[in-house]
PDB file of C-alpha atoms and ligand atoms in Angstrom:
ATOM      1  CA  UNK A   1      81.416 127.796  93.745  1.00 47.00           C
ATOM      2  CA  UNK A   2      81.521 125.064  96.195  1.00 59.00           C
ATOM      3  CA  UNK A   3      83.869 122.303  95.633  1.00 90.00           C
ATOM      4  CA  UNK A   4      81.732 119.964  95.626  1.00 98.00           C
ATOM      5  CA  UNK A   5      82.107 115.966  94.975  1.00 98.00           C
ATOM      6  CA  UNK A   6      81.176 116.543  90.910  1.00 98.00           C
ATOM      7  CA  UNK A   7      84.337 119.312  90.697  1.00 98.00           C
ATOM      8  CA  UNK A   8      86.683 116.118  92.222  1.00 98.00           C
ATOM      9  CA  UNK A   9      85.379 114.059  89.615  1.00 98.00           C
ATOM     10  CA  UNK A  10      86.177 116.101  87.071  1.00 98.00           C
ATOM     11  CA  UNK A  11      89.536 117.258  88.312  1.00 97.00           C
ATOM     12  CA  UNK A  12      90.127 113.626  88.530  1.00 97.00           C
ATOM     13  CA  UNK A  13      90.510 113.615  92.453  1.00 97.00           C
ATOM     14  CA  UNK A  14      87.839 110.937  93.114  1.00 96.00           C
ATOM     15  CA  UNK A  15      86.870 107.912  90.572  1.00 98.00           C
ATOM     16  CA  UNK A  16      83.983 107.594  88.718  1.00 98.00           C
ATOM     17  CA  UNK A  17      82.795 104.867  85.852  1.00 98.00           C
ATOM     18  CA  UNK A  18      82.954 107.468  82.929  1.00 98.00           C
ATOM     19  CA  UNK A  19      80.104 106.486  79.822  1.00 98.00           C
ATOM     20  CA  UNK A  20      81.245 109.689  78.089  1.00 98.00           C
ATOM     21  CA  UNK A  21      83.478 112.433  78.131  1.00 98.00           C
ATOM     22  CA  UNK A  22      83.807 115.480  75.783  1.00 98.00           C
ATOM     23  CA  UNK A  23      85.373 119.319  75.863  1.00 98.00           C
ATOM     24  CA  UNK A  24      81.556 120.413  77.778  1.00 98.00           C
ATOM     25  CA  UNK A  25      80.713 117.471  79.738  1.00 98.00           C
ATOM     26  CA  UNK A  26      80.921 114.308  80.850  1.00 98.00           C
ATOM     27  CA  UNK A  27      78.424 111.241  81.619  1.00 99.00           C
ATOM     28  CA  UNK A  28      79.110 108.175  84.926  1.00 99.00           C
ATOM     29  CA  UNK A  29      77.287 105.766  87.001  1.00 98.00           C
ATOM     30  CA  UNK A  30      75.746 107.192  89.775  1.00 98.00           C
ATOM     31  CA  UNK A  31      77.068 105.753  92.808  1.00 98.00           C
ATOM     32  CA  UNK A  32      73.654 105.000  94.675  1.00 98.00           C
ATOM     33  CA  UNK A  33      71.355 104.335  91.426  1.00 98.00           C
ATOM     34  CA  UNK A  34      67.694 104.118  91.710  1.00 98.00           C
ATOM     35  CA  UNK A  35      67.172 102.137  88.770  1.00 98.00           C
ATOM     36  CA  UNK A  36      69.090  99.082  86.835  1.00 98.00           C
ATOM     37  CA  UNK A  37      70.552 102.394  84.893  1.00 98.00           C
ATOM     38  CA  UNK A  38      71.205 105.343  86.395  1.00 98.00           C
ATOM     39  CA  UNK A  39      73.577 107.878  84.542  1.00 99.00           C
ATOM     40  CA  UNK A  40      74.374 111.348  85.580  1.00 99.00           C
ATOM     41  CA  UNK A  41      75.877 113.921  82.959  1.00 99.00           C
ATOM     42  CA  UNK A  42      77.749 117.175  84.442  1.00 98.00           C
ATOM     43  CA  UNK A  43      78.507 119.997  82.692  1.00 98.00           C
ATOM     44  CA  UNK A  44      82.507 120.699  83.154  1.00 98.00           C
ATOM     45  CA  UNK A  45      81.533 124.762  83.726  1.00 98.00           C
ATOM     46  CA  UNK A  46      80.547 124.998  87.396  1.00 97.00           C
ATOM     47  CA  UNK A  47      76.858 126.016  87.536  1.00 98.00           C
ATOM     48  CA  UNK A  48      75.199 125.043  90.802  1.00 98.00           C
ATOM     49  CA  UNK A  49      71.607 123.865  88.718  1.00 98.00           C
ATOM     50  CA  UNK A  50      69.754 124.771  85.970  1.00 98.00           C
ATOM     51  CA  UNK A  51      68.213 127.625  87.863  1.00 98.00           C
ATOM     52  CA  UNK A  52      71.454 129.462  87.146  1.00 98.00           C
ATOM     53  CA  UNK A  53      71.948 128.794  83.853  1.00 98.00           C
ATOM     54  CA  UNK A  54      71.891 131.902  81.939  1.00 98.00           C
ATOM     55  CA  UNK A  55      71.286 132.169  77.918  1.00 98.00           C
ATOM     56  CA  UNK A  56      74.626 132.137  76.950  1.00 98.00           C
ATOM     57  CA  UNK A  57      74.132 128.334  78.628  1.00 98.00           C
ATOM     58  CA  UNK A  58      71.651 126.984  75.692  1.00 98.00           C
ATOM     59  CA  UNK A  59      74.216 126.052  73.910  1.00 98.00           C
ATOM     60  CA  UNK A  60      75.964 124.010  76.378  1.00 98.00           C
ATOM     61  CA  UNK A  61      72.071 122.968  77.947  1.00 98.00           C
ATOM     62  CA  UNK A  62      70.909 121.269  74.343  1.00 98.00           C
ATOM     63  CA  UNK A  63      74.120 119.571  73.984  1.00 98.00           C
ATOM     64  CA  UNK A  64      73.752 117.707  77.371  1.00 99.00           C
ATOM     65  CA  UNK A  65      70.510 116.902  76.905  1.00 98.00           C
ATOM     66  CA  UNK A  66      71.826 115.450  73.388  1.00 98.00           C
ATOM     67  CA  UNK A  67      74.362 113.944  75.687  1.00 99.00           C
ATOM     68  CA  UNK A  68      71.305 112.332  77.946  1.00 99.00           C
ATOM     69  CA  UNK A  69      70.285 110.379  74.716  1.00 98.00           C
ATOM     70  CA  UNK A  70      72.801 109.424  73.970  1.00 98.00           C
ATOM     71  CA  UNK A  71      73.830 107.831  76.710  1.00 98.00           C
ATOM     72  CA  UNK A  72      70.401 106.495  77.439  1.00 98.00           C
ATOM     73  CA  UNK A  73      70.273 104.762  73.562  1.00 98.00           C
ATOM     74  CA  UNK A  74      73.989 103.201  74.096  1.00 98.00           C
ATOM     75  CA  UNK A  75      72.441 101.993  77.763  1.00 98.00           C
ATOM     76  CA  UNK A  76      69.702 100.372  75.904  1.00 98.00           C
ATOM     77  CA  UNK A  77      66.639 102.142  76.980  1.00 98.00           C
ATOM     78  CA  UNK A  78      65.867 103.406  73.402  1.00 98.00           C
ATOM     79  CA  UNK A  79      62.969 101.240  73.001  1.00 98.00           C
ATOM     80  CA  UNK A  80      61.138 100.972  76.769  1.00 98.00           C
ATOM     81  CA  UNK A  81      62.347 104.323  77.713  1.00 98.00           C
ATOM     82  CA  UNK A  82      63.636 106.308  80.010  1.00 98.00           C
ATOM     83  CA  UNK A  83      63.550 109.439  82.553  1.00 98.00           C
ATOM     84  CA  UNK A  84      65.987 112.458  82.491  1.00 98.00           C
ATOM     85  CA  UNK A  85      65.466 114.633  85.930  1.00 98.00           C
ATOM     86  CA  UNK A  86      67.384 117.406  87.853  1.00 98.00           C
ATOM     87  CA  UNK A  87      67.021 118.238  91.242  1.00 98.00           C
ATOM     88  CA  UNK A  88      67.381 121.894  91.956  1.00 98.00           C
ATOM     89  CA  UNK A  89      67.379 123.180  95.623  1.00 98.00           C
ATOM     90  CA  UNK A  90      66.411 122.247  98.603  1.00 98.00           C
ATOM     91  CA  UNK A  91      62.318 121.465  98.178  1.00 98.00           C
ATOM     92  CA  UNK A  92      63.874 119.728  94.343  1.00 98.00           C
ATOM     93  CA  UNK A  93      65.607 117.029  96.326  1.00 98.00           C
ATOM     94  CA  UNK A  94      69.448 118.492  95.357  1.00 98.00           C
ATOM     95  CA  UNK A  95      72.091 117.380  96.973  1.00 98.00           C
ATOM     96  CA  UNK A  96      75.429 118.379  94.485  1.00 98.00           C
ATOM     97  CA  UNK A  97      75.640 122.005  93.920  1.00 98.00           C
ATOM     98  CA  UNK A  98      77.068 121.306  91.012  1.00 98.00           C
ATOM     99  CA  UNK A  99      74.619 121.052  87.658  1.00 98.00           C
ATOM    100  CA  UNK A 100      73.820 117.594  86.716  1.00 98.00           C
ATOM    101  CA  UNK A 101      70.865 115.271  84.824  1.00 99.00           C
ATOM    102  CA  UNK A 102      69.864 112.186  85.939  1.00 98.00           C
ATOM    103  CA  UNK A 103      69.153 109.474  83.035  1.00 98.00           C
ATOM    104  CA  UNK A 104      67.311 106.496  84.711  1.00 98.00           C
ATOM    105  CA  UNK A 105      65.900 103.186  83.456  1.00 98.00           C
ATOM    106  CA  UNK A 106      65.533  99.809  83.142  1.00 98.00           C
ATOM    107  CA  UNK A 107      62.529  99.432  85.437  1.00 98.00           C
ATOM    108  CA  UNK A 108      58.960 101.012  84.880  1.00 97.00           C
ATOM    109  CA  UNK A 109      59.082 104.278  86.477  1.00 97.00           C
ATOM    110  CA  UNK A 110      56.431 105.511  88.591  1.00 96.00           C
ATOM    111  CA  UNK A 111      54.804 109.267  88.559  1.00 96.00           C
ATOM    112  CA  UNK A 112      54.424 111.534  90.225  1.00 94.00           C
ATOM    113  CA  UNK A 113      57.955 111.420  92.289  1.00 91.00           C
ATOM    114  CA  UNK A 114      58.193 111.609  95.719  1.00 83.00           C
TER     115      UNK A 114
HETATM  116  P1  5GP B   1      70.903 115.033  93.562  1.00 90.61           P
HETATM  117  O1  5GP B   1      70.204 114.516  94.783  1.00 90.61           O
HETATM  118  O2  5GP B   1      71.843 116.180  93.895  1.00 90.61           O
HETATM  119  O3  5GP B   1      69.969 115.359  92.426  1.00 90.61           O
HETATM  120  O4  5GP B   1      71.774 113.837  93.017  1.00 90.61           O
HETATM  121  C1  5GP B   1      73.086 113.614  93.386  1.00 90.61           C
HETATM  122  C2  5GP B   1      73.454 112.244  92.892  1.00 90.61           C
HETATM  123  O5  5GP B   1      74.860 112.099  92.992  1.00 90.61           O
HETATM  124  C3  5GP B   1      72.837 111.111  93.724  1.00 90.61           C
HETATM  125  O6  5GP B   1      72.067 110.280  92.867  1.00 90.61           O
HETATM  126  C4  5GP B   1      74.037 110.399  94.314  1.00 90.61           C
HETATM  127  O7  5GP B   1      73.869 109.000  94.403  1.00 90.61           O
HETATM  128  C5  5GP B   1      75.156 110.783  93.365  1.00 90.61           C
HETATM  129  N1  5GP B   1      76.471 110.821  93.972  1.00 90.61           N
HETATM  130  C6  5GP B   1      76.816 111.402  95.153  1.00 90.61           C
HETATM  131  N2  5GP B   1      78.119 111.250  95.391  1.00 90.61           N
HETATM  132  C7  5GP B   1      78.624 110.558  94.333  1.00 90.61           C
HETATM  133  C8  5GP B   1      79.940 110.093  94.011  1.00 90.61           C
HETATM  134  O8  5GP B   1      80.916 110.292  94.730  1.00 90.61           O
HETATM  135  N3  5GP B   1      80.078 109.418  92.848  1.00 90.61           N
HETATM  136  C9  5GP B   1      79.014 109.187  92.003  1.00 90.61           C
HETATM  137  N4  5GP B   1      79.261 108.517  90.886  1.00 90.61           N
HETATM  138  N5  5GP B   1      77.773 109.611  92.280  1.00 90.61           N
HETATM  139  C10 5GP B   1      77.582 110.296  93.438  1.00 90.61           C
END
């Protein structure tokens, strides 16, 4: 895998403002975000995006997305909502080869995307 700028934040190489951190991922503030809250949470194993995930990933898959509400509901956006995304590839809009979900918010959201 690539070592991209996600595998420096988790080796600790480059700083990031941390919302959550356990033993299968962690949650920080996007550095560009698109909305008044923008969250991205990153699996620690090194997939490049969802399209790689394989089964034995569910597990790891339904607790991020747990992980997504989480951080959403302590960000506040319980009640208005919110979006999770991920990019994958090229035509998806992915820039980090490295797995992550975006959780935005804080602003009415428009559909469909770009
Ligand atoms: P993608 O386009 O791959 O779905 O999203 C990548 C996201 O990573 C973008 O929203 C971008 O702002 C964010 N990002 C890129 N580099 C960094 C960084 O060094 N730190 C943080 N916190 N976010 C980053």
């Amino acid at each position: 895998m690539a070592d991209t700028i996600f595998a420096k934040i988790l080796a600790g190489e480059i700083p990031a403002d941390f919302v959550h951190q356990d033993e299968l991922c962690v949650a920080f503030q996007d550095i560009a975000p698109q909305a008044p809250v923008h969250i991205l949470v990153i699996p620690r194993k090194p997939l490049t995006s969802l399209h790689v995930a394989a089964q034995e990933d569910g597990e790891l898959l339904g607790h991020m997305l747990r992980i997504c509400s989480k951080v959403a509901g302590s960000a506040g956006l319980a009640e208005d909502g919110y979006r999770v995304v991920t990019n994958i590839g090229e035509d998806g809009g992915q820039a980090v080869e490295h797995l992550h979900f975006h959780v935005l918010g804080g602003r009415s959201l428009t559909w469909p995307p770009g």
